[in-house]
Amino acid sequence: MKVVVLTGAGISAESGLPTFRDADGLWEGHDPMAVATPEAFADDPDLVQRFYDERRAALARVEPNAAHVALARLEERLGEDLHLVTQNIDDLHERGGSTRVHHMHGRLRAAWCTTCDHRHEWTTTLVDRPACPTCGHSTLRPDVVWFGEVPHDMDAVQRALFECDLFVAIGTSGLVYPAAAFVHYAIGAGADTLELNLAPDPVSDFAQVRQGPATRTVPAWVAEMLA
Ligand code: BJW
């Protein structure tokens, strides 16, 4: 069986990383969504760099949870028949044991040089304008996808969606495109669809919806898949 799993911020919430739209308030007086744009970066680069520097530091303090680990077990069983696509920029899937993850919105632990276009693994800060290890210019930004930018790996993800038998969305509000449209691609391909969410949208396009925290619903679903 070919399976595509899409994850969102909800899968990492129980590891201690805040979601976007459930977040209880503002970051330094700013809506996190308003900071995640190229316009915000052009207007106030220090503010945006600090936002990502703080999240990069927070990532070092958290651990993958039972939902990340369960998906790694599913990969062990399904191999290349599983495509794990995440909107998250954290690395909790990898630290939970997954080895093939499509990071469609980029990665927090990577920096992209807008001068020479090289990407570098990055675990420290960017607000202090470090030099790019390749070209020496101080033009590194977080290697993440903001509104209006093109998500990564879309050809591979779309191919997987058109071929899948089952599409599962975990912990995402389904408000941001193109990820929000994946369920429709999968339905068009004749796939079964399942949503796992703490508070699913009452009007859902998914054939089946299971409500609950990811650390409960994901291991339970994976156990069914492995049975
Ligand atoms: C739990 C839980 C628990 C909590 N257990 N569950 C008008 C119409 C249609 C589209 C557009 C439009 N105007 C503009 C667009 C396009 C735009 C867009 O979608 N805008 C919308 C606002 C409408 N999209 C883009 O610009 C994208 N690019 C694009 O479309 O390019 C064109 C193109 C596409 C394809 C091929 C070629 C070209 C880019 C979007 C980039 C989004 N970037 C961000 C920031 C990334 C960096 C960062 O992390 O800071 O990505 S925004 C933010 O939202 C982040 C997330 O990945 C993304 C999705 O959020 P997510 O994961 O769903 O989180 P939440 O907080 O919304 O939801 C959490 C969920 O978890 C909730 O449902 C909870 O219930 C649940 N939950 N605890 C289980 N314990």
Coordinates of N, CA and C and ligand atoms in Angstrom, one line a residue:
M1 N 0.8 -1.2 0.0 CA 0.0 0.0 0.0 C 0.9 1.3 0.0
K2 N 0.6 2.2 -0.9 CA 1.3 3.4 -1.0 C 0.7 4.5 -0.1
V3 N 1.4 5.1 0.8 CA 0.8 6.0 1.8 C 1.6 7.3 1.8
V4 N 0.8 8.4 1.8 CA 1.4 9.7 2.0 C 0.9 10.3 3.3
V5 N 1.8 10.6 4.2 CA 1.5 11.3 5.5 C 2.0 12.7 5.4
L6 N 1.0 13.6 5.7 CA 1.4 15.1 5.8 C 1.3 15.4 7.3
T7 N 2.3 16.0 7.8 CA 2.3 16.5 9.2 C 2.4 18.0 9.3
G8 N 1.8 18.5 10.4 CA 1.8 20.0 10.7 C 2.2 20.2 12.1
A9 N 2.1 21.4 12.5 CA 2.6 21.9 13.8 C 2.1 21.0 15.0
G10 N 0.8 20.5 14.8 CA 0.2 19.8 15.9 C 1.0 18.5 16.3
I11 N 1.7 17.9 15.4 CA 2.5 16.7 15.8 C 3.6 17.0 16.7
S12 N 4.1 18.2 16.7 CA 5.2 18.6 17.5 C 4.8 19.3 18.8
A13 N 3.5 19.6 18.9 CA 3.0 20.4 20.0 C 3.3 19.7 21.4
E14 N 3.1 18.4 21.4 CA 3.3 17.7 22.7 C 4.8 17.5 23.0
S15 N 5.6 17.9 22.1 CA 7.1 17.9 22.4 C 7.4 19.3 23.0
G16 N 6.5 20.2 22.9 CA 6.7 21.5 23.5 C 7.0 22.7 22.5
L17 N 6.7 22.4 21.2 CA 6.9 23.5 20.2 C 5.5 24.1 19.9
P18 N 5.3 25.4 20.1 CA 4.0 25.9 19.9 C 3.5 25.8 18.4
T19 N 2.2 25.7 18.2 CA 1.7 25.7 16.8 C 1.5 27.2 16.4
F20 N 1.1 27.4 15.2 CA 0.9 28.8 14.7 C -0.4 29.4 15.2
R21 N -1.5 28.7 14.8 CA -2.8 29.3 15.0 C -3.4 29.0 16.3
D22 N -2.9 28.0 17.1 CA -3.4 27.8 18.4 C -2.5 28.6 19.4
A23 N -1.5 29.2 18.9 CA -0.5 29.8 19.8 C -1.2 30.8 20.7
D24 N -0.9 30.7 22.0 CA -1.6 31.6 23.0 C -1.0 32.9 23.0
G25 N -1.1 33.6 21.9 CA -0.7 35.0 21.9 C 0.4 35.4 20.9
L26 N 1.0 36.4 21.2 CA 1.9 37.0 20.3 C 3.4 36.8 20.6
W27 N 4.3 36.9 19.7 CA 5.7 36.8 20.0 C 6.3 38.2 19.9
E28 N 6.8 38.7 21.1 CA 7.3 40.1 21.2 C 6.3 41.1 20.6
G29 N 5.0 40.8 20.8 CA 4.0 41.7 20.3 C 3.6 41.5 18.8
H30 N 4.2 40.5 18.2 CA 3.9 40.2 16.8 C 3.2 38.9 16.6
D31 N 2.3 38.9 15.6 CA 1.7 37.6 15.2 C 2.7 36.8 14.5
P32 N 3.0 35.5 15.0 CA 4.0 34.7 14.3 C 3.8 34.6 12.8
M33 N 2.5 34.6 12.4 CA 2.3 34.5 10.9 C 2.7 35.7 10.2
A34 N 2.7 36.9 10.8 CA 3.1 38.1 10.1 C 4.6 38.2 10.0
V35 N 5.3 37.4 10.9 CA 6.8 37.4 10.8 C 7.3 36.5 9.7
A36 N 6.4 35.5 9.4 CA 6.9 34.5 8.4 C 6.6 35.0 7.0
T37 N 7.1 36.1 6.6 CA 6.9 36.6 5.2 C 8.1 37.3 4.7
P38 N 8.4 37.3 3.4 CA 9.5 38.1 2.9 C 9.4 39.5 3.2
E39 N 8.2 40.1 3.2 CA 8.0 41.5 3.5 C 8.5 41.8 4.9
A40 N 8.1 41.0 5.8 CA 8.5 41.2 7.2 C 10.1 41.2 7.3
F41 N 10.7 40.3 6.6 CA 12.2 40.2 6.6 C 12.8 41.4 6.0
A42 N 12.2 41.9 4.9 CA 12.8 43.1 4.3 C 12.6 44.3 5.2
D43 N 11.5 44.4 5.9 CA 11.2 45.6 6.7 C 12.0 45.6 8.0
D44 N 12.2 44.4 8.6 CA 12.9 44.3 9.9 C 13.6 43.0 10.0
P45 N 14.8 42.9 9.3 CA 15.5 41.6 9.3 C 15.9 41.1 10.7
D46 N 16.3 42.0 11.6 CA 16.7 41.6 12.9 C 15.6 40.9 13.7
L47 N 14.4 41.5 13.6 CA 13.2 40.9 14.2 C 13.0 39.5 13.7
V48 N 13.0 39.3 12.4 CA 12.7 38.0 11.9 C 13.8 37.0 12.2
Q49 N 15.1 37.5 12.1 CA 16.2 36.6 12.4 C 16.1 36.2 13.9
R50 N 15.7 37.1 14.8 CA 15.6 36.7 16.2 C 14.5 35.7 16.4
F51 N 13.4 35.9 15.7 CA 12.3 34.9 15.8 C 12.8 33.5 15.5
Y52 N 13.5 33.4 14.4 CA 14.0 32.0 14.0 C 15.2 31.6 14.9
D53 N 16.0 32.5 15.3 CA 17.1 32.1 16.2 C 16.6 31.5 17.5
E54 N 15.5 32.2 18.0 CA 14.9 31.7 19.3 C 14.3 30.3 19.1
R55 N 13.6 30.1 17.9 CA 13.0 28.8 17.7 C 14.1 27.7 17.5
R56 N 15.2 28.1 16.8 CA 16.3 27.2 16.6 C 16.9 26.7 18.0
A57 N 17.0 27.7 18.9 CA 17.5 27.4 20.2 C 16.5 26.5 21.0
A58 N 15.2 26.8 20.8 CA 14.2 26.0 21.5 C 14.2 24.6 21.0
L59 N 14.5 24.4 19.7 CA 14.4 23.1 19.2 C 15.5 22.2 19.8
A60 N 16.6 22.8 20.3 CA 17.6 22.0 20.9 C 17.2 21.5 22.3
R61 N 16.1 22.1 22.8 CA 15.7 21.7 24.2 C 14.5 20.7 24.2
V62 N 14.0 20.3 23.0 CA 12.9 19.4 23.0 C 13.2 18.1 22.4
E63 N 12.4 17.1 22.6 CA 12.6 15.8 22.1 C 11.4 15.3 21.2
P64 N 11.7 14.4 20.3 CA 10.5 13.8 19.5 C 9.6 13.1 20.5
N65 N 8.3 13.0 20.1 CA 7.4 12.3 20.9 C 6.9 11.0 20.3
A66 N 5.9 10.4 20.9 CA 5.5 9.0 20.5 C 4.9 9.0 19.1
A67 N 4.4 10.2 18.6 CA 3.9 10.2 17.3 C 5.0 10.2 16.2
H68 N 6.0 11.0 16.5 CA 7.2 11.0 15.6 C 7.8 9.6 15.5
V69 N 7.9 8.9 16.7 CA 8.6 7.6 16.7 C 7.7 6.6 16.0
A70 N 6.4 6.7 16.1 CA 5.5 5.7 15.5 C 5.6 5.9 14.0
L71 N 5.7 7.1 13.4 CA 5.9 7.2 12.0 C 7.2 6.6 11.5
A72 N 8.2 6.7 12.3 CA 9.5 6.1 11.9 C 9.3 4.6 11.8
R73 N 8.5 4.0 12.8 CA 8.3 2.5 12.7 C 7.5 2.2 11.4
L74 N 6.6 3.1 11.0 CA 5.8 2.8 9.8 C 6.8 2.9 8.6
E75 N 7.8 3.8 8.6 CA 8.7 3.8 7.5 C 9.5 2.5 7.4
E76 N 9.9 2.0 8.6 CA 10.6 0.7 8.6 C 9.9 -0.4 7.9
R77 N 8.5 -0.4 8.1 CA 7.7 -1.4 7.4 C 7.4 -1.1 6.0
L78 N 7.1 0.2 5.7 CA 6.6 0.5 4.3 C 7.8 0.9 3.4
G79 N 8.9 1.3 3.9 CA 10.0 1.7 3.1 C 9.6 2.8 2.1
E80 N 9.9 2.6 0.8 CA 9.7 3.7 -0.2 C 8.2 3.8 -0.5
D81 N 7.4 3.0 0.1 CA 5.9 3.1 -0.1 C 5.3 4.2 0.8
L82 N 6.2 4.7 1.7 CA 5.7 5.8 2.6 C 6.4 7.0 2.2
H83 N 5.6 8.1 1.9 CA 6.2 9.4 1.7 C 5.7 10.3 2.9
L84 N 6.7 10.7 3.7 CA 6.4 11.5 4.9 C 6.7 13.0 4.5
V85 N 5.6 13.8 4.5 CA 5.8 15.2 4.0 C 5.5 16.0 5.2
T86 N 6.4 16.9 5.6 CA 6.1 17.8 6.8 C 6.1 19.2 6.4
Q87 N 5.2 20.0 7.0 CA 5.2 21.4 6.9 C 6.1 22.0 8.0
N88 N 6.5 21.1 8.9 CA 7.3 21.6 10.0 C 8.7 21.9 9.7
I89 N 9.3 22.9 10.3 CA 10.7 23.2 10.0 C 11.6 22.6 11.1
D90 N 11.0 21.9 12.1 CA 11.8 21.3 13.1 C 12.4 20.0 12.6
D91 N 13.3 19.3 13.3 CA 13.9 18.1 12.9 C 13.4 16.9 13.7
L92 N 12.2 17.0 14.3 CA 11.8 15.9 15.2 C 11.4 14.6 14.5
H93 N 11.0 14.7 13.3 CA 10.8 13.4 12.5 C 12.2 12.7 12.4
E94 N 13.2 13.4 12.0 CA 14.5 12.7 11.8 C 15.0 12.2 13.2
R95 N 14.9 13.0 14.2 CA 15.4 12.6 15.5 C 14.5 11.4 16.1
G96 N 13.3 11.3 15.6 CA 12.4 10.2 16.0 C 12.7 8.9 15.2
G97 N 13.6 9.0 14.2 CA 14.0 7.8 13.5 C 13.6 7.8 12.0
S98 N 12.9 8.8 11.5 CA 12.5 8.8 10.1 C 13.7 9.2 9.3
T99 N 13.9 8.6 8.1 CA 15.1 8.9 7.3 C 14.8 9.6 6.0
R100 N 13.6 9.5 5.6 CA 13.2 10.2 4.3 C 12.1 11.1 4.5
V101 N 12.4 12.4 4.7 CA 11.3 13.4 5.1 C 11.3 14.5 4.0
H102 N 10.2 14.8 3.5 CA 10.1 15.9 2.6 C 9.8 17.2 3.4
H103 N 10.7 18.1 3.6 CA 10.5 19.3 4.4 C 10.0 20.4 3.4
M104 N 8.7 20.4 3.2 CA 8.2 21.3 2.1 C 8.3 22.8 2.5
H105 N 8.4 23.1 3.8 CA 8.5 24.5 4.2 C 10.0 24.8 4.7
G106 N 10.9 23.9 4.4 CA 12.3 24.1 4.7 C 12.7 23.6 6.1
R107 N 13.8 24.0 6.6 CA 14.4 23.5 7.8 C 15.0 24.6 8.6
L108 N 14.7 24.6 9.9 CA 15.2 25.6 10.9 C 16.7 25.4 11.0
R109 N 17.2 24.2 10.9 CA 18.6 24.0 11.2 C 19.4 24.1 9.8
A110 N 18.9 25.0 9.0 CA 19.7 25.2 7.7 C 19.6 26.7 7.4
A111 N 20.7 27.2 6.8 CA 20.7 28.6 6.4 C 21.0 28.7 4.9
W112 N 20.4 29.7 4.3 CA 20.4 29.9 2.8 C 21.1 31.2 2.5
C113 N 22.1 31.2 1.7 CA 22.7 32.4 1.3 C 22.1 33.0 0.1
T114 N 21.5 34.2 0.2 CA 20.8 34.8 -0.9 C 21.7 35.4 -1.9
T115 N 23.1 35.4 -1.6 CA 24.0 35.9 -2.6 C 24.5 34.7 -3.5
C116 N 24.9 33.7 -2.9 CA 25.5 32.6 -3.7 C 24.6 31.4 -3.8
D117 N 23.5 31.4 -3.2 CA 22.4 30.3 -3.3 C 22.8 29.0 -2.6
H118 N 24.0 29.0 -1.8 CA 24.3 27.8 -1.1 C 23.5 27.7 0.2
R119 N 23.3 26.4 0.6 CA 22.6 26.1 1.8 C 23.6 25.4 2.7
H120 N 23.5 25.7 4.0 CA 24.4 25.2 5.0 C 23.7 24.7 6.2
E121 N 24.1 23.6 6.8 CA 23.6 23.2 8.1 C 23.9 24.3 9.1
W122 N 22.9 24.7 10.0 CA 23.1 25.8 10.9 C 22.5 25.5 12.2
T123 N 23.2 25.6 13.3 CA 22.7 25.3 14.6 C 22.8 26.5 15.5
T124 N 23.5 27.6 15.1 CA 23.6 28.8 16.0 C 22.7 29.9 15.5
T125 N 23.2 31.1 15.8 CA 22.3 32.3 15.4 C 22.6 32.9 14.1
L126 N 21.7 33.7 13.6 CA 21.9 34.4 12.3 C 21.8 35.9 12.5
V127 N 21.2 36.3 13.6 CA 21.0 37.8 13.8 C 22.3 38.6 13.8
D128 N 23.4 37.9 14.2 CA 24.7 38.6 14.2 C 25.4 38.6 12.9
R129 N 24.6 38.3 11.8 CA 25.1 38.4 10.4 C 26.4 37.6 10.2
P130 N 26.5 36.3 10.5 CA 27.7 35.6 10.2 C 27.9 35.5 8.7
A131 N 29.2 35.3 8.3 CA 29.6 35.2 6.9 C 29.1 33.9 6.3
C132 N 28.7 33.9 5.1 CA 28.4 32.6 4.4 C 29.7 31.8 4.3
P133 N 29.7 30.5 4.7 CA 31.0 29.8 4.6 C 31.4 29.6 3.1
T134 N 30.5 29.8 2.2 CA 30.9 29.6 0.8 C 31.4 30.9 0.1
C135 N 30.7 32.0 0.2 CA 31.0 33.2 -0.5 C 31.5 34.3 0.4
G136 N 31.3 34.2 1.7 CA 31.8 35.2 2.6 C 30.9 36.4 2.8
H137 N 29.8 36.5 2.1 CA 28.8 37.6 2.3 C 28.0 37.3 3.5
S138 N 27.6 38.4 4.2 CA 26.7 38.3 5.4 C 25.2 38.3 4.9
T139 N 24.9 37.4 4.1 CA 23.5 37.4 3.5 C 22.8 36.0 3.7
L140 N 23.0 35.5 4.9 CA 22.3 34.2 5.3 C 21.0 34.5 5.9
R141 N 20.0 33.7 5.5 CA 18.6 33.8 6.1 C 18.2 32.4 6.5
P142 N 17.2 32.2 7.3 CA 16.7 30.9 7.6 C 16.3 30.2 6.3
D143 N 16.6 28.9 6.1 CA 16.2 28.2 4.9 C 14.8 27.7 5.1
V144 N 13.8 28.6 5.2 CA 12.4 28.3 5.4 C 11.6 28.9 4.3
V145 N 10.4 28.4 4.1 CA 9.5 28.9 3.0 C 8.5 29.8 3.6
W146 N 8.5 31.1 3.2 CA 7.5 32.1 3.7 C 6.4 32.2 2.7
F147 N 5.3 32.9 3.1 CA 4.2 33.1 2.1 C 4.7 33.8 0.9
G148 N 4.2 33.3 -0.3 CA 4.6 33.8 -1.6 C 5.8 33.1 -2.1
E149 N 6.5 32.3 -1.3 CA 7.7 31.6 -1.8 C 7.2 30.1 -2.2
V150 N 8.1 29.5 -3.0 CA 7.7 28.2 -3.5 C 8.2 27.1 -2.6
P151 N 7.2 26.2 -2.1 CA 7.6 25.1 -1.2 C 8.6 24.2 -1.9
H152 N 9.4 23.5 -1.1 CA 10.4 22.5 -1.6 C 9.8 21.2 -2.0
D153 N 10.4 20.5 -2.9 CA 10.2 19.1 -3.2 C 8.8 18.8 -3.8
M154 N 8.2 19.9 -4.4 CA 6.8 19.7 -4.8 C 6.6 18.7 -5.9
D155 N 7.5 18.5 -6.8 CA 7.4 17.5 -7.9 C 7.2 16.1 -7.3
A156 N 8.2 15.8 -6.4 CA 8.1 14.5 -5.8 C 6.9 14.3 -4.9
V157 N 6.5 15.3 -4.2 CA 5.3 15.2 -3.4 C 4.0 15.0 -4.2
Q158 N 3.9 15.8 -5.3 CA 2.7 15.6 -6.1 C 2.7 14.3 -6.8
R159 N 3.8 13.8 -7.2 CA 3.9 12.4 -7.8 C 3.4 11.4 -6.8
A160 N 3.9 11.5 -5.6 CA 3.4 10.6 -4.5 C 1.9 10.7 -4.3
L161 N 1.4 11.9 -4.3 CA 0.0 12.0 -4.1 C -0.9 11.4 -5.2
F162 N -0.4 11.6 -6.4 CA -1.2 11.0 -7.5 C -1.1 9.5 -7.6
E163 N -0.2 8.9 -6.8 CA 0.0 7.4 -6.9 C -0.5 6.8 -5.6
C164 N -0.9 7.6 -4.6 CA -1.1 6.9 -3.2 C -2.4 6.2 -3.1
D165 N -2.5 5.3 -2.2 CA -3.7 4.6 -1.8 C -4.4 5.2 -0.6
L166 N -3.5 5.8 0.2 CA -4.0 6.4 1.5 C -3.3 7.7 1.8
F167 N -4.0 8.7 2.1 CA -3.4 10.0 2.5 C -3.9 10.3 3.9
V168 N -2.9 10.6 4.8 CA -3.2 10.9 6.2 C -2.6 12.3 6.5
A169 N -3.5 13.1 7.1 CA -3.0 14.4 7.5 C -3.0 14.5 9.1
I170 N -1.9 14.9 9.7 CA -1.8 14.8 11.1 C -1.4 16.2 11.7
G171 N -2.3 16.8 12.5 CA -2.0 18.0 13.3 C -1.7 19.2 12.4
T172 N -2.6 19.4 11.4 CA -2.4 20.6 10.6 C -3.8 21.2 10.4
S173 N -3.9 22.6 10.4 CA -5.2 23.2 10.3 C -5.7 23.2 8.9
G174 N -4.9 22.9 7.9 CA -5.3 22.8 6.5 C -5.7 24.2 6.0
L175 N -5.0 25.2 6.5 CA -5.4 26.6 6.0 C -4.3 27.1 5.1
V176 N -3.2 26.5 4.9 CA -2.1 27.0 4.1 C -1.9 26.1 2.9
Y177 N -1.9 26.7 1.7 CA -1.7 26.0 0.4 C -0.2 26.0 0.1
P178 N 0.3 25.1 -0.7 CA -0.5 24.0 -1.3 C -0.9 22.8 -0.4
A179 N -0.3 22.7 0.8 CA -0.6 21.5 1.6 C -2.1 21.3 1.8
A180 N -2.9 22.4 1.9 CA -4.3 22.3 2.1 C -5.0 21.6 1.0
A181 N -4.4 21.6 -0.2 CA -5.0 20.9 -1.3 C -4.7 19.5 -1.5
F182 N -3.7 19.0 -0.7 CA -3.2 17.6 -0.9 C -4.4 16.6 -0.8
V183 N -5.3 16.8 0.1 CA -6.4 15.9 0.3 C -7.2 15.8 -1.0
H184 N -7.3 16.9 -1.7 CA -8.1 16.8 -2.9 C -7.3 16.1 -4.0
Y185 N -6.0 16.3 -4.1 CA -5.2 15.5 -5.1 C -5.4 14.0 -4.8
A186 N -5.3 13.7 -3.5 CA -5.4 12.3 -3.1 C -6.8 11.7 -3.4
I187 N -7.8 12.5 -3.2 CA -9.2 12.0 -3.5 C -9.3 11.8 -5.0
G188 N -8.7 12.8 -5.7 CA -8.7 12.7 -7.2 C -8.0 11.4 -7.7
A189 N -7.0 11.0 -6.9 CA -6.2 9.8 -7.3 C -6.9 8.5 -6.9
G190 N -8.1 8.7 -6.2 CA -8.8 7.5 -5.7 C -8.4 7.0 -4.4
A191 N -7.6 7.7 -3.7 CA -7.1 7.3 -2.4 C -8.1 7.4 -1.3
D192 N -7.9 6.6 -0.2 CA -8.7 6.8 1.0 C -8.0 7.9 1.8
T193 N -8.8 8.6 2.7 CA -8.2 9.8 3.4 C -8.6 9.7 4.8
L194 N -7.6 10.1 5.7 CA -7.8 10.1 7.1 C -7.1 11.3 7.7
E195 N -7.9 12.0 8.6 CA -7.3 13.1 9.4 C -7.2 12.8 10.9
L196 N -6.0 13.1 11.4 CA -5.8 12.9 12.9 C -5.5 14.3 13.4
N197 N -6.4 14.8 14.3 CA -6.2 16.1 14.8 C -6.9 16.3 16.2
L198 N -6.3 17.1 17.0 CA -6.8 17.4 18.3 C -8.2 18.1 18.2
A199 N -8.3 19.0 17.3 CA -9.6 19.7 17.1 C -9.9 19.8 15.6
P200 N -10.3 18.7 14.9 CA -10.5 18.8 13.5 C -11.6 19.8 13.1
D201 N -11.5 20.3 11.9 CA -12.5 21.2 11.3 C -13.8 20.4 11.2
P202 N -14.9 20.9 11.8 CA -16.2 20.2 11.7 C -16.6 19.8 10.3
V203 N -16.2 20.7 9.3 CA -16.6 20.4 7.9 C -15.3 19.9 7.3
S204 N -15.2 18.6 7.2 CA -13.9 18.0 6.7 C -14.1 17.3 5.4
D205 N -13.1 17.4 4.5 CA -13.1 16.7 3.2 C -12.6 15.3 3.4
F206 N -12.1 14.9 4.6 CA -11.5 13.6 4.7 C -12.6 12.5 4.9
A207 N -12.3 11.3 4.4 CA -13.3 10.2 4.5 C -13.5 9.9 6.0
Q208 N -12.4 9.9 6.7 CA -12.4 9.5 8.1 C -11.6 10.5 9.0
V209 N -12.2 10.9 10.1 CA -11.5 11.8 11.0 C -11.4 11.2 12.4
R210 N -10.2 11.2 13.0 CA -10.1 10.8 14.4 C -9.6 11.9 15.2
Q211 N -10.3 12.2 16.3 CA -10.0 13.3 17.1 C -9.1 12.9 18.4
G212 N -8.1 13.7 18.7 CA -7.3 13.4 19.9 C -5.9 13.9 19.7
P213 N -5.1 13.8 20.8 CA -3.7 14.3 20.7 C -2.9 13.3 19.8
A214 N -2.0 13.9 19.1 CA -1.2 13.1 18.2 C -0.5 11.9 18.9
T215 N 0.0 12.1 20.1 CA 0.7 11.1 20.8 C -0.2 9.9 21.1
R216 N -1.5 10.1 21.0 CA -2.4 8.9 21.2 C -2.8 8.4 19.9
T217 N -3.3 9.3 19.0 CA -4.0 8.8 17.7 C -2.9 8.2 16.8
V218 N -1.7 8.8 16.7 CA -0.8 8.3 15.7 C -0.2 6.9 16.0
P219 N 0.3 6.7 17.3 CA 0.7 5.3 17.6 C -0.4 4.3 17.4
A220 N -1.7 4.7 17.7 CA -2.8 3.7 17.6 C -3.0 3.4 16.1
W221 N -3.0 4.5 15.2 CA -3.2 4.2 13.8 C -2.0 3.4 13.2
V222 N -0.8 3.7 13.6 CA 0.4 3.0 13.1 C 0.3 1.5 13.5
A223 N -0.2 1.3 14.8 CA -0.3 -0.1 15.3 C -1.3 -0.9 14.4
E224 N -2.4 -0.2 14.0 CA -3.4 -0.9 13.0 C -2.7 -1.2 11.7
M225 N -1.9 -0.2 11.2 CA -1.2 -0.4 9.9 C -0.2 -1.6 10.0
L226 N 0.4 -1.8 11.2 CA 1.5 -2.8 11.3 C 0.9 -4.2 11.7
A227 N -0.4 -4.2 12.0 CA -1.0 -5.5 12.5 C -1.2 -6.5 11.4
Ligands
BJW1 C1 -2.9 19.0 17.3 C2 -2.3 19.0 18.6 C3 -2.0 17.7 19.1 C4 -2.6 21.0 18.0 N1 -2.3 16.6 18.4 N2 -3.2 17.9 16.6 C5 -5.6 32.5 -1.4 C6 -6.1 31.2 -1.7 C7 -5.3 30.1 -1.8 C8 -3.9 30.2 -1.6 C9 -3.4 31.5 -1.3 C10 -4.2 32.6 -1.3 N3 -3.5 33.6 -1.0 C11 -2.2 33.2 -0.9 C12 -2.1 31.9 -1.1 C13 -0.9 31.0 -1.0 C14 -0.3 30.9 0.4 C15 -1.4 30.6 1.4 O1 -1.8 29.4 1.5 N4 -2.0 31.5 2.1 C16 -3.1 31.2 3.0 C17 -2.9 32.2 4.2 C18 -4.4 31.3 2.3 N5 0.7 29.9 0.3 C19 1.9 30.2 -0.1 O2 2.3 31.3 -0.3 C20 2.9 29.0 -0.2 N6 3.5 29.0 -1.5 C21 2.8 28.8 -2.6 O3 1.6 28.6 -2.6 O4 3.6 28.9 -3.7 C22 3.0 28.6 -5.0 C23 3.4 27.2 -5.5 C24 2.9 26.1 -4.9 C25 3.2 24.8 -5.3 C26 4.1 24.7 -6.4 C27 4.6 25.8 -7.0 C28 4.3 27.1 -6.5 C29 4.0 29.0 0.8 C30 3.4 28.8 2.2 C31 4.5 28.9 3.2 C32 4.0 28.8 4.7 N7 5.0 29.0 5.6 C33 4.8 28.9 7.0 C34 6.1 29.4 7.8 C35 7.2 28.4 7.6 C36 8.4 28.8 8.4 C37 8.0 28.7 9.9 O5 7.7 27.6 10.4 O6 8.1 29.8 10.5 O7 4.6 27.5 7.3 S1 3.3 29.6 7.6 C38 2.9 28.4 8.8 O8 1.7 27.7 8.4 C39 4.0 27.3 8.6 C40 3.3 26.0 8.8 O9 4.0 25.0 8.2 C41 2.0 26.4 8.0 C42 0.9 25.4 8.4 O10 0.5 25.5 9.7 P1 0.1 24.2 10.5 O11 1.2 23.2 10.6 O12 -1.2 23.7 9.9 O13 -0.2 24.8 11.9 P2 -1.5 25.5 12.6 O14 -1.0 26.2 13.8 O15 -2.2 26.2 11.6 O16 -2.4 24.2 13.0 C43 -2.0 23.3 14.0 C44 -3.0 22.2 14.0 O17 -2.6 21.2 14.9 C45 -4.5 22.6 14.4 O18 -5.4 22.0 13.5 C46 -4.6 22.0 15.8 O19 -6.0 21.5 16.0 C47 -3.7 20.8 15.7 N8 -3.1 20.3 17.0 N9 -2.2 20.3 19.0 C48 -2.9 16.8 17.2 N10 -1.4 17.6 20.3

